Coordinates of C-alpha atoms and ligand atoms in Angstrom, one line a residue:
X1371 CA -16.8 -19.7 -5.3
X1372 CA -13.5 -20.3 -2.9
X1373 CA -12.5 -17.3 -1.1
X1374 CA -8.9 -16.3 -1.5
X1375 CA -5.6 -14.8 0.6
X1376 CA -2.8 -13.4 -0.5
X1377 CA -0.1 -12.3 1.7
X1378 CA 2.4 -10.2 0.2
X1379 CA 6.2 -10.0 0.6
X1380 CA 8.8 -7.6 -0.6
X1381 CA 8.8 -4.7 -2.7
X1382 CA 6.2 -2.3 -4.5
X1383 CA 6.4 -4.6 -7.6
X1384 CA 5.2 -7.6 -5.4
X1385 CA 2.5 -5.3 -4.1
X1386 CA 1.8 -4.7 -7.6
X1387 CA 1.7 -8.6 -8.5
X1388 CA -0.5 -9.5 -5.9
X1389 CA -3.2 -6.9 -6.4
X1390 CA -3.2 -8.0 -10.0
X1391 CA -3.5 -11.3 -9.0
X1392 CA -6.3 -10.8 -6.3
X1393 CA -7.9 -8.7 -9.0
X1394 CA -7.7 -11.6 -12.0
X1395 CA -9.5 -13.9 -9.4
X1396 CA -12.1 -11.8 -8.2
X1397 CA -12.8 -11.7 -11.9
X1398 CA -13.7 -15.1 -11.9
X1399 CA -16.0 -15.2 -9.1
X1400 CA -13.6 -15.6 -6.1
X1401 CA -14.1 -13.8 -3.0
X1402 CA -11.2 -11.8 -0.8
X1403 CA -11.1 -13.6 2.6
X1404 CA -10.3 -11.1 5.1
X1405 CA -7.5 -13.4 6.7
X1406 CA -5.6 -16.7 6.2
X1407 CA -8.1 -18.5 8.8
X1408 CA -10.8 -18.2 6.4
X1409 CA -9.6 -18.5 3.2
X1410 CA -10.1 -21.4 0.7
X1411 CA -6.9 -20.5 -1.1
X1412 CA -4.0 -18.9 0.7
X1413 CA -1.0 -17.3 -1.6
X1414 CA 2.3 -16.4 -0.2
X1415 CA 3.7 -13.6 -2.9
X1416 CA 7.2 -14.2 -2.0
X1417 CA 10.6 -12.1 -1.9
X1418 CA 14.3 -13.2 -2.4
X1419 CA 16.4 -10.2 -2.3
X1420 CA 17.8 -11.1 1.3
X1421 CA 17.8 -14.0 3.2
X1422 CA 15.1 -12.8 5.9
X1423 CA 12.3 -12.1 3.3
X1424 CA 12.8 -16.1 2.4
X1425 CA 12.9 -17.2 5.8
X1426 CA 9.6 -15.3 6.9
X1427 CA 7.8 -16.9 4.0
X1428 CA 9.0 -20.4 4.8
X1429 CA 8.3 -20.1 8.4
X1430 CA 4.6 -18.6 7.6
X1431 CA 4.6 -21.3 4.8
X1432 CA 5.3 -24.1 7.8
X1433 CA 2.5 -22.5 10.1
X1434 CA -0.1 -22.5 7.3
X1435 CA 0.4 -26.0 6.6
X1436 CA -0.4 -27.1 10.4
X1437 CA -3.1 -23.7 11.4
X1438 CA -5.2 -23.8 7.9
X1439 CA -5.7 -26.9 7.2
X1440 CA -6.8 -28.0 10.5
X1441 CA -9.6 -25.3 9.9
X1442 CA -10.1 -25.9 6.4
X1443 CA -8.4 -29.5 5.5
X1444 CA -9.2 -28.8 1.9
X1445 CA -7.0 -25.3 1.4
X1446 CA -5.0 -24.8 -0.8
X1447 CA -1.4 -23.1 0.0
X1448 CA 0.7 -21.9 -3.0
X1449 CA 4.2 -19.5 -3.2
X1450 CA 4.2 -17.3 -6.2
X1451 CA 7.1 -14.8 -7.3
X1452 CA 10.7 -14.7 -6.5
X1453 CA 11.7 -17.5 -4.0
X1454 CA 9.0 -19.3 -5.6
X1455 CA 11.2 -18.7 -9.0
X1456 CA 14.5 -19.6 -7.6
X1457 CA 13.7 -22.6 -5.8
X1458 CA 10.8 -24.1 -7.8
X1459 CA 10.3 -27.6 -6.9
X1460 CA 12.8 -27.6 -4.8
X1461 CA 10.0 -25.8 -2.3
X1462 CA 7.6 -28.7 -3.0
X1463 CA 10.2 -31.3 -1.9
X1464 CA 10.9 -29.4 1.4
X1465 CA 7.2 -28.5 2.3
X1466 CA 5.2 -31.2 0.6
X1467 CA 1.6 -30.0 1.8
X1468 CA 2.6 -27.4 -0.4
X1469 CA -0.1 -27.0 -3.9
X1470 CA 1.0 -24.8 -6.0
X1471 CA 4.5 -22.9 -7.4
X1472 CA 4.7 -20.2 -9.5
X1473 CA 7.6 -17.8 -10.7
X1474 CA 7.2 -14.1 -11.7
X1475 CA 6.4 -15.2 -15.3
X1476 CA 2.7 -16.6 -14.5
X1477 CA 1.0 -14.6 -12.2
X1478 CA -1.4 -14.6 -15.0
X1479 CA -1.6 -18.3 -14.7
X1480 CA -2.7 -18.5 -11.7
X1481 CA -6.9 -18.9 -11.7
X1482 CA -6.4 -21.2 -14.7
X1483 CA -4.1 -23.6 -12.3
X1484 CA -6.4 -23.1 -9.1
X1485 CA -9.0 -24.6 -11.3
X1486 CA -7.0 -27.8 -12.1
X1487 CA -6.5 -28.4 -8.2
X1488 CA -9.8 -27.7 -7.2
X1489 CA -11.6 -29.5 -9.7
X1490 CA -8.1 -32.6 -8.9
X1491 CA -7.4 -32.6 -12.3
X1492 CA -4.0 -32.2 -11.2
X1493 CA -2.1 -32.8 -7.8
X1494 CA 0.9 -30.3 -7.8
X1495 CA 1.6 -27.8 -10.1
X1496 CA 5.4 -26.0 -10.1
X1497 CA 5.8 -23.6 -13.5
X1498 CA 8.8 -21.6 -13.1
X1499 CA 9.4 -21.3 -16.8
X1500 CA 9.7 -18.1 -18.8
X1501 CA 6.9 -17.0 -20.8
X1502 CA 7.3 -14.0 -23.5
X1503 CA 4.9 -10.9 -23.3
X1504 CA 4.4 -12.0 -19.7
X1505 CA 5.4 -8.3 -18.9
X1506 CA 2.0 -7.3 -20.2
X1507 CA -0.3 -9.5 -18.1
X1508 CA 0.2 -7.0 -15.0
X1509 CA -2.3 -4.7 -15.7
X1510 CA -5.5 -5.7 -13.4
X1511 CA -6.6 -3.6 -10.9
X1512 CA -8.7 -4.3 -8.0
X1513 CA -12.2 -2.6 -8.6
X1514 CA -14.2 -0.5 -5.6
X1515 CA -15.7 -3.3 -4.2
X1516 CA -12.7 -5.2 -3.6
X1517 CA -10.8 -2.0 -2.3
X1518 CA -11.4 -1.6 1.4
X1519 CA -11.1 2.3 0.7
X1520 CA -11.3 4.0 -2.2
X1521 CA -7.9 4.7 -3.3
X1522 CA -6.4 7.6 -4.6
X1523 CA -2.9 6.4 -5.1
X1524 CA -2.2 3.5 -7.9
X1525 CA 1.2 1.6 -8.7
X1526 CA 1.8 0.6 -12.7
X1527 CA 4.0 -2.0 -14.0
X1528 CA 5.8 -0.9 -17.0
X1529 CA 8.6 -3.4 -16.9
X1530 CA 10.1 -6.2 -15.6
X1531 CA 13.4 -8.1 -15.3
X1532 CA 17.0 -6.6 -15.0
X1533 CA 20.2 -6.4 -17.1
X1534 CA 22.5 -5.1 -14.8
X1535 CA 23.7 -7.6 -12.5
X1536 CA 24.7 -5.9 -9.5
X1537 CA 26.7 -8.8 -7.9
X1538 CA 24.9 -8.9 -4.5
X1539 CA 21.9 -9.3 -6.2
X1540 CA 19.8 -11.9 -6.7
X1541 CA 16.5 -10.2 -9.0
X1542 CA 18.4 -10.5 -12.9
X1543 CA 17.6 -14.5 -11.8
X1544 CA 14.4 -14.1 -10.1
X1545 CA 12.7 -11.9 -12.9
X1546 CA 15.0 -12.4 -15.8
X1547 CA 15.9 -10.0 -18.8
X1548 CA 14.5 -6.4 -19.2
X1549 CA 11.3 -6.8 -21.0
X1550 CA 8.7 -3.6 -21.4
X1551 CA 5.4 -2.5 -22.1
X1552 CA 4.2 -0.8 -24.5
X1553 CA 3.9 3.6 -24.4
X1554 CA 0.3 3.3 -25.3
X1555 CA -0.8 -0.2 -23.6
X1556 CA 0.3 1.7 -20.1
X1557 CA -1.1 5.3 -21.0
X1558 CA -4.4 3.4 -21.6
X1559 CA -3.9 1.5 -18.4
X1560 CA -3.3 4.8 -16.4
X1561 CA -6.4 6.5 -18.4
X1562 CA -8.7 4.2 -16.9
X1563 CA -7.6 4.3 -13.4
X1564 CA -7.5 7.9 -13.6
X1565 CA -11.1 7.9 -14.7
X1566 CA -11.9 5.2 -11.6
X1567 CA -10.6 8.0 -9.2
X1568 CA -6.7 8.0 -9.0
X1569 CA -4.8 11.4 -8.6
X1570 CA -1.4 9.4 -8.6
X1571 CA 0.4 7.0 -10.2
X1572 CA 3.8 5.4 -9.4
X1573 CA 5.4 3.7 -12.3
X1574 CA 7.4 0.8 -11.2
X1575 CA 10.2 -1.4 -12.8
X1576 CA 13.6 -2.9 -11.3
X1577 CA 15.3 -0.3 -13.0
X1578 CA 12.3 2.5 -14.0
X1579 CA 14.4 4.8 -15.9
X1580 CA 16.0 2.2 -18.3
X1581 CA 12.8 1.6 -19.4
X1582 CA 12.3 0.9 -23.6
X1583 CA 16.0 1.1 -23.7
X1584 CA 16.7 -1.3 -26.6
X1585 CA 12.5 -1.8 -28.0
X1586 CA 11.3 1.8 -28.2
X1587 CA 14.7 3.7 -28.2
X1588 CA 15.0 7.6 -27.9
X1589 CA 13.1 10.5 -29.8
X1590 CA 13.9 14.1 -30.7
X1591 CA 16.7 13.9 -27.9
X1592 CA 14.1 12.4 -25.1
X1593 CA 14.8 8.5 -23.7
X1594 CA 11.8 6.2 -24.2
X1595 CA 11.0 6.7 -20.3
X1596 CA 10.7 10.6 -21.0
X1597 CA 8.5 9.9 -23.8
X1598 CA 6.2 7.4 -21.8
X1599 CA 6.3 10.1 -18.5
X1600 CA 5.2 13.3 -21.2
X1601 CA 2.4 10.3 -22.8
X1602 CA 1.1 9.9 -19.0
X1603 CA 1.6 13.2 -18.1
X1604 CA -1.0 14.4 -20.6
X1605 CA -3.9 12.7 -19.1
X1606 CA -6.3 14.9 -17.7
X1607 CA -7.8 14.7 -14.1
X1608 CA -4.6 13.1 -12.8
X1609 CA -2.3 15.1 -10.9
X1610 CA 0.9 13.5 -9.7
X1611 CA 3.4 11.1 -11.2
X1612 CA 6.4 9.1 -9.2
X1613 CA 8.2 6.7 -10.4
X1614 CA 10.7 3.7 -8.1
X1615 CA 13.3 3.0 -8.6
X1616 CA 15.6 4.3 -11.1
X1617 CA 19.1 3.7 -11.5
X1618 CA 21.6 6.7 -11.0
X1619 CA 23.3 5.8 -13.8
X1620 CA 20.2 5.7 -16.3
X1621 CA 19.7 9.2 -15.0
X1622 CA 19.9 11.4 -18.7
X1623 CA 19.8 14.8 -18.7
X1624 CA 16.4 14.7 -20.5
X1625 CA 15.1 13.1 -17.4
X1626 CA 16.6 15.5 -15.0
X1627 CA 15.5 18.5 -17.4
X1628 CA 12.0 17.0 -17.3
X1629 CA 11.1 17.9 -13.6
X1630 CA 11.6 21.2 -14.2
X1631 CA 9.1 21.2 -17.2
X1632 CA 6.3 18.6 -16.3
X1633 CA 4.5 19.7 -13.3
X1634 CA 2.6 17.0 -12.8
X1635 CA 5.8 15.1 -11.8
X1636 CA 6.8 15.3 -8.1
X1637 CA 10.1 16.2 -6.7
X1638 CA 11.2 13.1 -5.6
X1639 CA 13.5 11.0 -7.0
X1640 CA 14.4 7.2 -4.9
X1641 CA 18.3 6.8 -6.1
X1642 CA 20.0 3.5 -4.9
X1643 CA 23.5 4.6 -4.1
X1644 CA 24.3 1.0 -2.4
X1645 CA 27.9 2.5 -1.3
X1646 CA 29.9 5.4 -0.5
X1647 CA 33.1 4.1 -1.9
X1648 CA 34.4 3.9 -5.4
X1649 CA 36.2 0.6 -4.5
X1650 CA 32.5 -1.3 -3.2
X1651 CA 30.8 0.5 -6.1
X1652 CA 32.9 -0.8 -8.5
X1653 CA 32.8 -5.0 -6.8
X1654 CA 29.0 -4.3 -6.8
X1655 CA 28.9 -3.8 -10.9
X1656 CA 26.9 -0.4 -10.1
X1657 CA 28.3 1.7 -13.4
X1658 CA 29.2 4.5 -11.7
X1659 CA 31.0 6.2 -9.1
X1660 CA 30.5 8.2 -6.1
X1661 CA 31.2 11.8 -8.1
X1662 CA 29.3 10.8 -10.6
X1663 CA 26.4 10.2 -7.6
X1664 CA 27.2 13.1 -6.2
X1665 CA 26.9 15.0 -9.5
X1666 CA 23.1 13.5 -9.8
X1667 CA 22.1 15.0 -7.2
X1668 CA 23.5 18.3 -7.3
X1669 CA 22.1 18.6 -10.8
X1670 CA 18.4 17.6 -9.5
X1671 CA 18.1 20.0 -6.6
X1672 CA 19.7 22.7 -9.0
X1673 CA 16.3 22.0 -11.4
X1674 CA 14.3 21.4 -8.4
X1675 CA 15.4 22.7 -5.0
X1676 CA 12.8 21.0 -3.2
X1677 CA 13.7 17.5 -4.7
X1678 CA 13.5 14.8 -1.8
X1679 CA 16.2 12.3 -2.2
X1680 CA 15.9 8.7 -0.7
X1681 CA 18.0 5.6 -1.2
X1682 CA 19.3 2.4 -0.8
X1683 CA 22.7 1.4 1.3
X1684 CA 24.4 -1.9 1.6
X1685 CA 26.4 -2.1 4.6
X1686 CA 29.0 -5.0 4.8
X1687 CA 29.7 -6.0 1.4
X1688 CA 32.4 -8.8 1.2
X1689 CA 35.8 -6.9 1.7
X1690 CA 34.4 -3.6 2.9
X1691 CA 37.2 -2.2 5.3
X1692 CA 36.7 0.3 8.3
X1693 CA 37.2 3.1 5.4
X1694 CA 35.4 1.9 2.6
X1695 CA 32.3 2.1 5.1
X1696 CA 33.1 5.6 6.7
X1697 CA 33.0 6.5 2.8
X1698 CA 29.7 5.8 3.1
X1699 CA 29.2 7.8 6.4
X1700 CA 30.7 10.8 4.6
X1701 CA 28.3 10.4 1.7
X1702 CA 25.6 10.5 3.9
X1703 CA 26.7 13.4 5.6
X1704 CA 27.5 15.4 1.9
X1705 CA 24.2 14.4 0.3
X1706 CA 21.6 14.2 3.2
X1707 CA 19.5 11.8 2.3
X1708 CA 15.8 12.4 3.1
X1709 CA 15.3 8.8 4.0
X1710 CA 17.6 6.0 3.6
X1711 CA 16.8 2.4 3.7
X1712 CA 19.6 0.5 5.1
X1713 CA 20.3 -3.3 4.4
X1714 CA 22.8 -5.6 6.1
X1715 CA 24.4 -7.5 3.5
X1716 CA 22.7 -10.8 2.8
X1717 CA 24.6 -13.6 0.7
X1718 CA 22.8 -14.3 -2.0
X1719 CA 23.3 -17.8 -4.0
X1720 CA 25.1 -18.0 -7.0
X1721 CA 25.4 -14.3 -7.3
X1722 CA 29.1 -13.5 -7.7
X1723 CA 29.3 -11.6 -4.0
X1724 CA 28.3 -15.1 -2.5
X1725 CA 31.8 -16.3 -3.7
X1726 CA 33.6 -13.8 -3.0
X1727 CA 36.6 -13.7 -0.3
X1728 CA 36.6 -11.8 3.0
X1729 CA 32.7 -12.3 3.6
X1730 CA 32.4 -10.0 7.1
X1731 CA 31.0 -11.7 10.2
X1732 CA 27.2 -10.5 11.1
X1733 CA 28.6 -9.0 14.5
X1734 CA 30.7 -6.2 12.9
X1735 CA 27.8 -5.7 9.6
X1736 CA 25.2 -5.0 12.9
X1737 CA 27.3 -2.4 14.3
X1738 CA 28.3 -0.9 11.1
X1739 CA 24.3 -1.2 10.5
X1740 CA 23.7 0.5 13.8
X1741 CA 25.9 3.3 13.7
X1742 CA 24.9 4.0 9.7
X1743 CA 21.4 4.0 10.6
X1744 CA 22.3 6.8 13.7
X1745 CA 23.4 9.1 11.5
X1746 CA 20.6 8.7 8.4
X1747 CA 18.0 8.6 11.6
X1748 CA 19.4 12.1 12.3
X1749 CA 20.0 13.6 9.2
X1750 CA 16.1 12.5 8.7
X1751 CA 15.1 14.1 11.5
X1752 CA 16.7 17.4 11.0
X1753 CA 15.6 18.1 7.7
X1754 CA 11.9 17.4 8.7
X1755 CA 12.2 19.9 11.2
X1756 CA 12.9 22.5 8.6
X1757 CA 9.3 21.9 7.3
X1758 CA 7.8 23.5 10.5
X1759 CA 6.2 26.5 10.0
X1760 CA 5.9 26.2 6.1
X1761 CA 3.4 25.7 4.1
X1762 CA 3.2 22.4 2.0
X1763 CA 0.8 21.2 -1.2
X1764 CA -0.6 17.1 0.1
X1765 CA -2.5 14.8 -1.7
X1766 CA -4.9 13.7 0.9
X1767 CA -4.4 9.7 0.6
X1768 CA -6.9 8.4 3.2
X1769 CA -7.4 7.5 7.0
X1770 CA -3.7 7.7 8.9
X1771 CA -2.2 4.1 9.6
X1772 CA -1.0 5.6 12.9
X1773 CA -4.0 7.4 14.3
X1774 CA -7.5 6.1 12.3
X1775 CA -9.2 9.7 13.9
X1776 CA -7.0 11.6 11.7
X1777 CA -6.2 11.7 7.8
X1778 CA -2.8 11.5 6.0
X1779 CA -1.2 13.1 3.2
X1780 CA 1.8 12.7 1.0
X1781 CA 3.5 15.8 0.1
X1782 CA 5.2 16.5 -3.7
X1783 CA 8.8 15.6 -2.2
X1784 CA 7.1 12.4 -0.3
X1785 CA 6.8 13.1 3.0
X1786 CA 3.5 12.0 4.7
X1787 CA 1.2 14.4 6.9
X1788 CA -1.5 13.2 9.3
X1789 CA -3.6 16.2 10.7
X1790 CA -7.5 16.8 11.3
X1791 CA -9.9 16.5 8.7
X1792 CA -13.1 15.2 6.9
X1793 CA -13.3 12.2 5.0
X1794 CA -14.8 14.4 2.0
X1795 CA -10.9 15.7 1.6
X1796 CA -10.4 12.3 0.8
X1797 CA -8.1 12.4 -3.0
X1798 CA -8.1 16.4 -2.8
X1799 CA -5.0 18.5 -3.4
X1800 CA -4.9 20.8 -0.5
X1801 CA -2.2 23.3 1.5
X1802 CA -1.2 22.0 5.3
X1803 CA 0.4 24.3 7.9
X1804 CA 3.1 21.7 9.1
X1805 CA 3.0 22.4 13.2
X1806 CA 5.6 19.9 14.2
X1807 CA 7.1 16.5 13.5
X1808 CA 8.5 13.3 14.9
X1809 CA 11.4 11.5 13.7
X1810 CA 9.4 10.4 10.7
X1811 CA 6.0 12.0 10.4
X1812 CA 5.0 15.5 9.5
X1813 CA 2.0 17.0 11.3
X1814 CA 0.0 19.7 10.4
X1815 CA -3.1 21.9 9.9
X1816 CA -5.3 22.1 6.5
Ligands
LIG3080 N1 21.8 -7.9 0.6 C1 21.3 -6.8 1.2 N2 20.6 -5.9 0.5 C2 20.3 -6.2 -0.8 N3 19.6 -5.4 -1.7 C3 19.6 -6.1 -2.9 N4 20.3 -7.3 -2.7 C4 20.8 -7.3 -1.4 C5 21.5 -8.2 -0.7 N5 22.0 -9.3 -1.2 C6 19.0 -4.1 -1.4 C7 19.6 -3.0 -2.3 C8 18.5 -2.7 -3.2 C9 17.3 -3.0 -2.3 C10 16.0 -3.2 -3.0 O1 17.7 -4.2 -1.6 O2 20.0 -1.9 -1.5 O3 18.5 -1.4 -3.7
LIG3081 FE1 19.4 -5.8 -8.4 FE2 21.2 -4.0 -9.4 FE3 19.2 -4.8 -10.9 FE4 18.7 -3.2 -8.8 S1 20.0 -2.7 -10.6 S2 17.5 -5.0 -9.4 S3 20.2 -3.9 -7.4 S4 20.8 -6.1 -10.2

């Protein structure tokens, strides 16, 4: 049987995609190749949210077209997910060595239509089009044997799509409408990676905590998310649940009161503020203002004071002025993020920020980028240096990325720790010492 590739770009949700797609083919009999070089079939899971993501995926599209096939003339190359759903055959026309196109409603599709070109009972295939209950199909996970480690961590769909239209944003036309799973169809799926090993699992969706909104609906005062986090939460043998991202403004009280009363779910909460300006907040379609923000995330650290709080920021959204941004300064300064991704504004296509006026040149975004990304660096960095000397709960994840002699932890708040220790700790809860940190990285003694 062909060996396969998949290279992955983007967010946890691609992540998510691919490993179920990897997983689906190894199911039929394929093979994981450990590299493009020697792979029979080489996917690129793509990403469209800025204009970078799309380029690296063209450009690594372009190289595989010339490198792979002069190893392996018969390879096949394919783009799945987002850029592959917005430009559909419009990808084929540009790199014609191209086989295979396929949007973020077929992942499922996939074996079925790498049988067609390998047996050439077909040429080309592009199928961007939308298929219902497609939401459901994202629910393989790759076994042991085609783990490299044995993990301890596991990401779970629960929904896809988006309703809210931010207008910088490109995913309501890359995944489409809000469509979820059901309660019991992901508490089963959870079960059985739970009894395969996992401590932890991170529920994913564009916007987590508007999951079931309109389908499933609220119960005896709790949203359908609450109801699906207290259905996971009772499953014995796991120990942590996270969940990326939510929306500040899906944020209910049932969901803040919920950390306080479900252990098993960290203190961590990933809020996309995008802005610090009531102004930008209100051109990007957020829902809500800065206040209302800043509210959030008083009420969470008054349930749990250890809460870590990450986020998103857009810097140089069409019209931003000199004080709309140092809005944004000042609501990094007021909240203290624990980590902050920041983005430079990318202009989308036919989002409504693409066509808006007073787009800012890329000179003045970089230094706004730089001088943002100063101050988070440093507010980071201080607040990890309040963990020296304490005493911290990790789940012990595996092998540090940054030093293979060492292991590495996440803590409840999500902060990793890499200190000294035996592979048996390997999926353990355990107490570290923390002894001192860098600007990103906790370290510490079990
Ligand atoms: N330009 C820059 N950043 C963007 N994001 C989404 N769309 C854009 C864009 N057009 C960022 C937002 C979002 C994160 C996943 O990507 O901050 O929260
Ligand atoms: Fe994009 Fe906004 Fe939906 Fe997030 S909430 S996926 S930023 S449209």
């Amino acid at each position: 049987m062909p060996s396969v590739f998949v290279k992955t770009y983007g967010c946890q949700m691609n992540e998510r995609d691919s490993e179920a797609v990897a997983a689906q083919l190894i199911a039929k009999g394929y093979s994981l190749a450990p590299d493009e070089k020697q792979a029979d079939v080489v996917l690129l899971n793509t990403c469209s949210v800025r204009d970078s993501a799309e380029q690296k995926a063209l450009n690594k599209m372009g190289s595989l077209v010339g490198q792979t096939r002069k190893h392996n003339p018969d390879a096949l190359l394919g783009f799945l997910g987002c850029m592959a759903q917005s430009r559909g055959q419009e990808l084929m026309d540009q790199l014609p060595d191209v086989d295979l196109v396929l949007g973020t409603q077929k992942f499922h599709r996939v074996g079925q239509y790498l049988d067609d070109l390998l047996a050439r009972r077909r040429e080309q295939v592009v199928d961007i089009e939308e298929e219902k209950g497609s939401e459901s199909f994202i629910r393989e996970h790759l076994s042991e044997e085609g783990d490299k480690s044995r993990a301890v961590t596991a990401y779970v769909s629960i929904m896809q799509g988006c309703n809210q239209f931010c207008t910088f944003c490109i995913v309501p036309y890359t995944r489409g409408r809000e469509r979820c799973r059901s309660i019991e169809g992901i508490t089963d799926e959870c079960q059985e990676l739970v009894k395969n090993g996992i401590k932890e699992i991170t529920l994913l969706g564009q916007i987590v905590n508007s999951y079931g909104k309109r389908e499933i609906g609220p119960k005896d005062g709790k949203s359908a998310f609450v109801q699906l986090i207290e259905s996971v939460h009772q499953i014995d043998g796991l120990e942590r649940i996270r969940f990326t991202s939510p929306h500040p403004k899906g944020y209910g009280d049932d969901l803040v009161e919920a950390y306080g009363r479900l252990p098993k779910l960290v203190e961590n909460a990933h809020l996309p503020v995008q802005s610090g300006s009531d102004r930008m907040l209100n051109l990007m379609h957020r829902g809500y203002t800065r206040q209302r923000f800043v509210d959030l995330v008083g009420k969470l650290r008054a349930v749990c004071p250890e809460m870590g709080v990450g986020t998103d920021i857009i810097v140089g959204f069409p019209g931003e002025t000199e004080e709309d941004f140092e809005y944004t300064l000042s609501l990094c300064k007021e909240v203290e993020f624990d980590n902050a991704f920041l983005f430079k504004y990318s202009r989308r296509r036919d989002t409504p920020a693409a066509s808006m006026p007073d787009q800012l040149p890329e000179k003045l975004i970089e230094e706004r980028h730089a001088r943002l990304m100063e101050l988070a660096d440093n507010i980071r960095a201080r607040k990890l240096e309040d963990y020296v000397g304490r005493k911290m709960e990790i789940l012990i994840e595996g092998r540090s990325r940054r030093n293979a002699d060492r292991l590495e932890g996440r803590t409840r708040c999500n902060k990793i720790v890499v200190f000294e220790g035996s592979e048996r700790f390997i999926g353990q809860v355990m107490e570290v010492q923390i002894e001192s940190t860098t600007k990103t990285t906790l370290y510490g003694r079990l």
